[in-house]
Amino acid sequence: RRPRVRVRGELDETLFDQINAVARATPWLHGVITAYAGYGVVVFALLLGAGWWVARRSGEPRRVAAVVCAGAATLLAVGINQPIVTAVHEARQYTAHPGVLVLATRSADFSFPSDHAVMAGAVAVGLMFVSRRLTALAGVAALAMAFARVYIAAHYPADVAVGLALGA
């Protein structure tokens, strides 16, 4: 059995509880946020596609190379994250807190750091070299993804914060 690394702190637990309380108080948002948390990856693919379109229209090879690198870096970041997730071996919060509202599909994989946040952070930073507007959209989308993953109780706030940083 592997040693378990403890990444939770009191602040992380408190923030999770507060966001879970927001989720309980906003059942009318459940469908939208659950859909985005699960399928928002498509938004980031579309942002990379838009980056490709902007880069090609600019006629600047540097921008075209940047968007190709952004896509490759995103895949690399998620690939690098996988051994980290396995090494940290942090259980999902619904296993430790059975009373929380869980909107996520329960998963047997580990929680820290969030793959979705890693991907979002990588796309947002990668687009910095292509377009300021796309960077702003990707940044907002990345923060929304991070919030959504906590809202549906798939992750703790630290899971998504570290994921965003690792992706970036």
C-alpha positions as protocol buffer text, in pm:
chain_id: "A"
residue {
  index: 1
  type: ARG
  ca { x: 0 y: 0 z: 0 }
}
residue {
  index: 2
  type: ARG
  ca { x: 132 y: 343 z: -96 }
}
residue {
  index: 3
  type: PRO
  ca { x: 181 y: 618 z: 160 }
}
residue {
  index: 4
  type: ARG
  ca { x: -83 y: 884 z: 127 }
}
residue {
  index: 5
  type: VAL
  ca { x: 26 y: 1244 z: 101 }
}
residue {
  index: 6
  type: ARG
  ca { x: -201 y: 1482 z: 290 }
}
residue {
  index: 7
  type: VAL
  ca { x: -283 y: 1795 z: 88 }
}
residue {
  index: 8
  type: ARG
  ca { x: -595 y: 1915 z: 268 }
}
residue {
  index: 9
  type: GLY
  ca { x: -596 y: 2210 z: 501 }
}
residue {
  index: 10
  type: GLU
  ca { x: -864 y: 2376 z: 708 }
}
residue {
  index: 11
  type: LEU
  ca { x: -904 y: 2659 z: 456 }
}
residue {
  index: 12
  type: ASP
  ca { x: -951 y: 2409 z: 173 }
}
residue {
  index: 13
  type: GLU
  ca { x: -1217 y: 2221 z: 369 }
}
residue {
  index: 14
  type: THR
  ca { x: -1395 y: 2546 z: 461 }
}
residue {
  index: 15
  type: LEU
  ca { x: -1397 y: 2674 z: 102 }
}
residue {
  index: 16
  type: PHE
  ca { x: -1526 y: 2339 z: -20 }
}
residue {
  index: 17
  type: ASP
  ca { x: -1805 y: 2343 z: 240 }
}
residue {
  index: 18
  type: GLN
  ca { x: -1901 y: 2699 z: 140 }
}
residue {
  index: 19
  type: ILE
  ca { x: -1912 y: 2617 z: -230 }
}
residue {
  index: 20
  type: ASN
  ca { x: -2110 y: 2302 z: -154 }
}
residue {
  index: 21
  type: ALA
  ca { x: -2357 y: 2521 z: 41 }
}
residue {
  index: 22
  type: VAL
  ca { x: -2388 y: 2744 z: -267 }
}
residue {
  index: 23
  type: ALA
  ca { x: -2459 y: 2433 z: -475 }
}
residue {
  index: 24
  type: ARG
  ca { x: -2731 y: 2325 z: -232 }
}
residue {
  index: 25
  type: ALA
  ca { x: -2888 y: 2673 z: -251 }
}
residue {
  index: 26
  type: THR
  ca { x: -2886 y: 2693 z: -633 }
}
residue {
  index: 27
  type: PRO
  ca { x: -3051 y: 2380 z: -771 }
}
residue {
  index: 28
  type: TRP
  ca { x: -3156 y: 2578 z: -1079 }
}
residue {
  index: 29
  type: LEU
  ca { x: -2784 y: 2597 z: -1177 }
}
residue {
  index: 30
  type: HIS
  ca { x: -2711 y: 2226 z: -1137 }
}
residue {
  index: 31
  type: GLY
  ca { x: -2776 y: 2130 z: -1500 }
}
residue {
  index: 32
  type: VAL
  ca { x: -2569 y: 2408 z: -1655 }
}
residue {
  index: 33
  type: ILE
  ca { x: -2274 y: 2377 z: -1419 }
}
residue {
  index: 34
  type: THR
  ca { x: -2274 y: 1997 z: -1429 }
}
residue {
  index: 35
  type: ALA
  ca { x: -2274 y: 2005 z: -1810 }
}
residue {
  index: 36
  type: TYR
  ca { x: -1990 y: 2258 z: -1820 }
}
residue {
  index: 37
  type: ALA
  ca { x: -1786 y: 2068 z: -1559 }
}
residue {
  index: 38
  type: GLY
  ca { x: -1816 y: 1750 z: -1761 }
}
residue {
  index: 39
  type: TYR
  ca { x: -1816 y: 1871 z: -2121 }
}
residue {
  index: 40
  type: GLY
  ca { x: -1650 y: 2212 z: -2098 }
}
residue {
  index: 41
  type: VAL
  ca { x: -1340 y: 2051 z: -2245 }
}
residue {
  index: 42
  type: VAL
  ca { x: -1509 y: 2120 z: -2579 }
}
residue {
  index: 43
  type: VAL
  ca { x: -1497 y: 2494 z: -2502 }
}
residue {
  index: 44
  type: PHE
  ca { x: -1119 y: 2473 z: -2468 }
}
residue {
  index: 45
  type: ALA
  ca { x: -1089 y: 2276 z: -2792 }
}
residue {
  index: 46
  type: LEU
  ca { x: -1296 y: 2547 z: -2962 }
}
residue {
  index: 47
  type: LEU
  ca { x: -1073 y: 2816 z: -2810 }
}
residue {
  index: 48
  type: LEU
  ca { x: -767 y: 2641 z: -2952 }
}
residue {
  index: 49
  type: GLY
  ca { x: -947 y: 2617 z: -3286 }
}
residue {
  index: 50
  type: ALA
  ca { x: -1024 y: 2988 z: -3271 }
}
residue {
  index: 51
  type: GLY
  ca { x: -658 y: 3047 z: -3188 }
}
residue {
  index: 52
  type: TRP
  ca { x: -560 y: 2853 z: -3499 }
}
residue {
  index: 53
  type: TRP
  ca { x: -798 y: 3061 z: -3708 }
}
residue {
  index: 54
  type: VAL
  ca { x: -668 y: 3391 z: -3562 }
}
residue {
  index: 55
  type: ALA
  ca { x: -307 y: 3283 z: -3605 }
}
residue {
  index: 56
  type: ARG
  ca { x: -355 y: 3174 z: -3968 }
}
residue {
  index: 57
  type: ARG
  ca { x: -537 y: 3496 z: -4055 }
}
residue {
  index: 58
  type: SER
  ca { x: -260 y: 3705 z: -3901 }
}
residue {
  index: 59
  type: GLY
  ca { x: -4 y: 3562 z: -4142 }
}
residue {
  index: 60
  type: GLU
  ca { x: 249 y: 3551 z: -3860 }
}
residue {
  index: 61
  type: PRO
  ca { x: 431 y: 3215 z: -3840 }
}
residue {
  index: 62
  type: ARG
  ca { x: 513 y: 3285 z: -3474 }
}
residue {
  index: 63
  type: ARG
  ca { x: 143 y: 3290 z: -3384 }
}
residue {
  index: 64
  type: VAL
  ca { x: 74 y: 2974 z: -3584 }
}
residue {
  index: 65
  type: ALA
  ca { x: 360 y: 2800 z: -3404 }
}
residue {
  index: 66
  type: ALA
  ca { x: 230 y: 2932 z: -3072 }
}
residue {
  index: 67
  type: VAL
  ca { x: -116 y: 2782 z: -3116 }
}
residue {
  index: 68
  type: VAL
  ca { x: 32 y: 2447 z: -3222 }
}
residue {
  index: 69
  type: CYS
  ca { x: 256 y: 2458 z: -2915 }
}
residue {
  index: 70
  type: ALA
  ca { x: -41 y: 2553 z: -2696 }
}
residue {
  index: 71
  type: GLY
  ca { x: -228 y: 2240 z: -2805 }
}
residue {
  index: 72
  type: ALA
  ca { x: 78 y: 2019 z: -2761 }
}
residue {
  index: 73
  type: ALA
  ca { x: 159 y: 2176 z: -2423 }
}
residue {
  index: 74
  type: THR
  ca { x: -197 y: 2110 z: -2307 }
}
residue {
  index: 75
  type: LEU
  ca { x: -164 y: 1740 z: -2389 }
}
residue {
  index: 76
  type: LEU
  ca { x: 180 y: 1730 z: -2227 }
}
residue {
  index: 77
  type: ALA
  ca { x: 55 y: 1901 z: -1911 }
}
residue {
  index: 78
  type: VAL
  ca { x: -229 y: 1650 z: -1870 }
}
residue {
  index: 79
  type: GLY
  ca { x: 18 y: 1368 z: -1933 }
}
residue {
  index: 80
  type: ILE
  ca { x: 254 y: 1502 z: -1668 }
}
residue {
  index: 81
  type: ASN
  ca { x: -36 y: 1537 z: -1427 }
}
residue {
  index: 82
  type: GLN
  ca { x: -128 y: 1169 z: -1436 }
}
residue {
  index: 83
  type: PRO
  ca { x: 175 y: 1038 z: -1244 }
}
residue {
  index: 84
  type: ILE
  ca { x: 133 y: 1322 z: -994 }
}
residue {
  index: 85
  type: VAL
  ca { x: -230 y: 1223 z: -933 }
}
residue {
  index: 86
  type: THR
  ca { x: -123 y: 864 z: -878 }
}
residue {
  index: 87
  type: ALA
  ca { x: 167 y: 960 z: -650 }
}
residue {
  index: 88
  type: VAL
  ca { x: -38 y: 1194 z: -431 }
}
residue {
  index: 89
  type: HIS
  ca { x: -316 y: 936 z: -411 }
}
residue {
  index: 90
  type: GLU
  ca { x: -574 y: 1178 z: -264 }
}
residue {
  index: 91
  type: ALA
  ca { x: -926 y: 1036 z: -238 }
}
residue {
  index: 92
  type: ARG
  ca { x: -1225 y: 1229 z: -364 }
}
residue {
  index: 93
  type: GLN
  ca { x: -1399 y: 1439 z: -98 }
}
residue {
  index: 94
  type: TYR
  ca { x: -1724 y: 1247 z: -114 }
}
residue {
  index: 95
  type: THR
  ca { x: -1542 y: 944 z: 28 }
}
residue {
  index: 96
  type: ALA
  ca { x: -1433 y: 1146 z: 333 }
}
residue {
  index: 97
  type: HIS
  ca { x: -1751 y: 1354 z: 360 }
}
residue {
  index: 98
  type: PRO
  ca { x: -2049 y: 1135 z: 276 }
}
residue {
  index: 99
  type: GLY
  ca { x: -2301 y: 1412 z: 356 }
}
residue {
  index: 100
  type: VAL
  ca { x: -2197 y: 1653 z: 79 }
}
residue {
  index: 101
  type: LEU
  ca { x: -2412 y: 1726 z: -223 }
}
residue {
  index: 102
  type: VAL
  ca { x: -2245 y: 1539 z: -510 }
}
residue {
  index: 103
  type: LEU
  ca { x: -2347 y: 1633 z: -863 }
}
residue {
  index: 104
  type: ALA
  ca { x: -2044 y: 1469 z: -1024 }
}
residue {
  index: 105
  type: THR
  ca { x: -2042 y: 1114 z: -1145 }
}
residue {
  index: 106
  type: ARG
  ca { x: -1859 y: 929 z: -871 }
}
residue {
  index: 107
  type: SER
  ca { x: -1515 y: 819 z: -978 }
}
residue {
  index: 108
  type: ALA
  ca { x: -1262 y: 573 z: -843 }
}
residue {
  index: 109
  type: ASP
  ca { x: -966 y: 781 z: -960 }
}
residue {
  index: 110
  type: PHE
  ca { x: -787 y: 1031 z: -740 }
}
residue {
  index: 111
  type: SER
  ca { x: -861 y: 1397 z: -687 }
}
residue {
  index: 112
  type: PHE
  ca { x: -540 y: 1601 z: -665 }
}
residue {
  index: 113
  type: PRO
  ca { x: -460 y: 1785 z: -892 }
}
residue {
  index: 114
  type: SER
  ca { x: -758 y: 1822 z: -1123 }
}
residue {
  index: 115
  type: ASP
  ca { x: -701 y: 1711 z: -1484 }
}
residue {
  index: 116
  type: HIS
  ca { x: -974 y: 1949 z: -1602 }
}
residue {
  index: 117
  type: ALA
  ca { x: -803 y: 2243 z: -1433 }
}
residue {
  index: 118
  type: VAL
  ca { x: -461 y: 2142 z: -1571 }
}
residue {
  index: 119
  type: MET
  ca { x: -606 y: 2139 z: -1921 }
}
residue {
  index: 120
  type: ALA
  ca { x: -784 y: 2472 z: -1870 }
}
residue {
  index: 121
  type: GLY
  ca { x: -474 y: 2643 z: -1730 }
}
residue {
  index: 122
  type: ALA
  ca { x: -258 y: 2516 z: -2015 }
}
residue {
  index: 123
  type: VAL
  ca { x: -496 y: 2639 z: -2285 }
}
residue {
  index: 124
  type: ALA
  ca { x: -540 y: 2978 z: -2118 }
}
residue {
  index: 125
  type: VAL
  ca { x: -167 y: 3042 z: -2089 }
}
residue {
  index: 126
  type: GLY
  ca { x: -90 y: 2891 z: -2429 }
}
residue {
  index: 127
  type: LEU
  ca { x: -327 y: 3133 z: -2598 }
}
residue {
  index: 128
  type: MET
  ca { x: -136 y: 3428 z: -2447 }
}
residue {
  index: 129
  type: PHE
  ca { x: 103 y: 3397 z: -2739 }
}
residue {
  index: 130
  type: VAL
  ca { x: -176 y: 3407 z: -2996 }
}
residue {
  index: 131
  type: SER
  ca { x: -445 y: 3658 z: -2896 }
}
residue {
  index: 132
  type: ARG
  ca { x: -523 y: 3878 z: -2596 }
}
residue {
  index: 133
  type: ARG
  ca { x: -897 y: 3840 z: -2648 }
}
residue {
  index: 134
  type: LEU
  ca { x: -877 y: 3462 z: -2663 }
}
residue {
  index: 135
  type: THR
  ca { x: -654 y: 3466 z: -2356 }
}
residue {
  index: 136
  type: ALA
  ca { x: -916 y: 3665 z: -2166 }
}
residue {
  index: 137
  type: LEU
  ca { x: -1194 y: 3427 z: -2278 }
}
residue {
  index: 138
  type: ALA
  ca { x: -984 y: 3122 z: -2192 }
}
residue {
  index: 139
  type: GLY
  ca { x: -895 y: 3270 z: -1853 }
}
residue {
  index: 140
  type: VAL
  ca { x: -1260 y: 3324 z: -1767 }
}
residue {
  index: 141
  type: ALA
  ca { x: -1345 y: 2977 z: -1898 }
}
residue {
  index: 142
  type: ALA
  ca { x: -1063 y: 2825 z: -1691 }
}
residue {
  index: 143
  type: LEU
  ca { x: -1181 y: 2992 z: -1370 }
}
residue {
  index: 144
  type: ALA
  ca { x: -1537 y: 2884 z: -1448 }
}
residue {
  index: 145
  type: MET
  ca { x: -1416 y: 2526 z: -1502 }
}
residue {
  index: 146
  type: ALA
  ca { x: -1228 y: 2531 z: -1172 }
}
residue {
  index: 147
  type: PHE
  ca { x: -1534 y: 2661 z: -987 }
}
residue {
  index: 148
  type: ALA
  ca { x: -1762 y: 2412 z: -1163 }
}
residue {
  index: 149
  type: ARG
  ca { x: -1544 y: 2116 z: -1065 }
}
residue {
  index: 150
  type: VAL
  ca { x: -1569 y: 2219 z: -698 }
}
residue {
  index: 151
  type: TYR
  ca { x: -1941 y: 2306 z: -727 }
}
residue {
  index: 152
  type: ILE
  ca { x: -2026 y: 1956 z: -849 }
}
residue {
  index: 153
  type: ALA
  ca { x: -1809 y: 1810 z: -568 }
}
residue {
  index: 154
  type: ALA
  ca { x: -1557 y: 1646 z: -800 }
}
residue {
  index: 155
  type: HIS
  ca { x: -1266 y: 1834 z: -638 }
}
residue {
  index: 156
  type: TYR
  ca { x: -1154 y: 2047 z: -347 }
}
residue {
  index: 157
  type: PRO
  ca { x: -1047 y: 2408 z: -418 }
}
residue {
  index: 158
  type: ALA
  ca { x: -677 y: 2314 z: -377 }
}
residue {
  index: 159
  type: ASP
  ca { x: -718 y: 2043 z: -643 }
}
residue {
  index: 160
  type: VAL
  ca { x: -827 y: 2296 z: -903 }
}
residue {
  index: 161
  type: ALA
  ca { x: -591 y: 2576 z: -788 }
}
residue {
  index: 162
  type: VAL
  ca { x: -288 y: 2348 z: -819 }
}
residue {
  index: 163
  type: GLY
  ca { x: -426 y: 2210 z: -1145 }
}
residue {
  index: 164
  type: LEU
  ca { x: -457 y: 2558 z: -1294 }
}
residue {
  index: 165
  type: ALA
  ca { x: -103 y: 2644 z: -1181 }
}
residue {
  index: 166
  type: LEU
  ca { x: 43 y: 2319 z: -1312 }
}
residue {
  index: 167
  type: GLY
  ca { x: -130 y: 2366 z: -1647 }
}
residue {
  index: 168
  type: ALA
  ca { x: -12 y: 2725 z: -1670 }
}
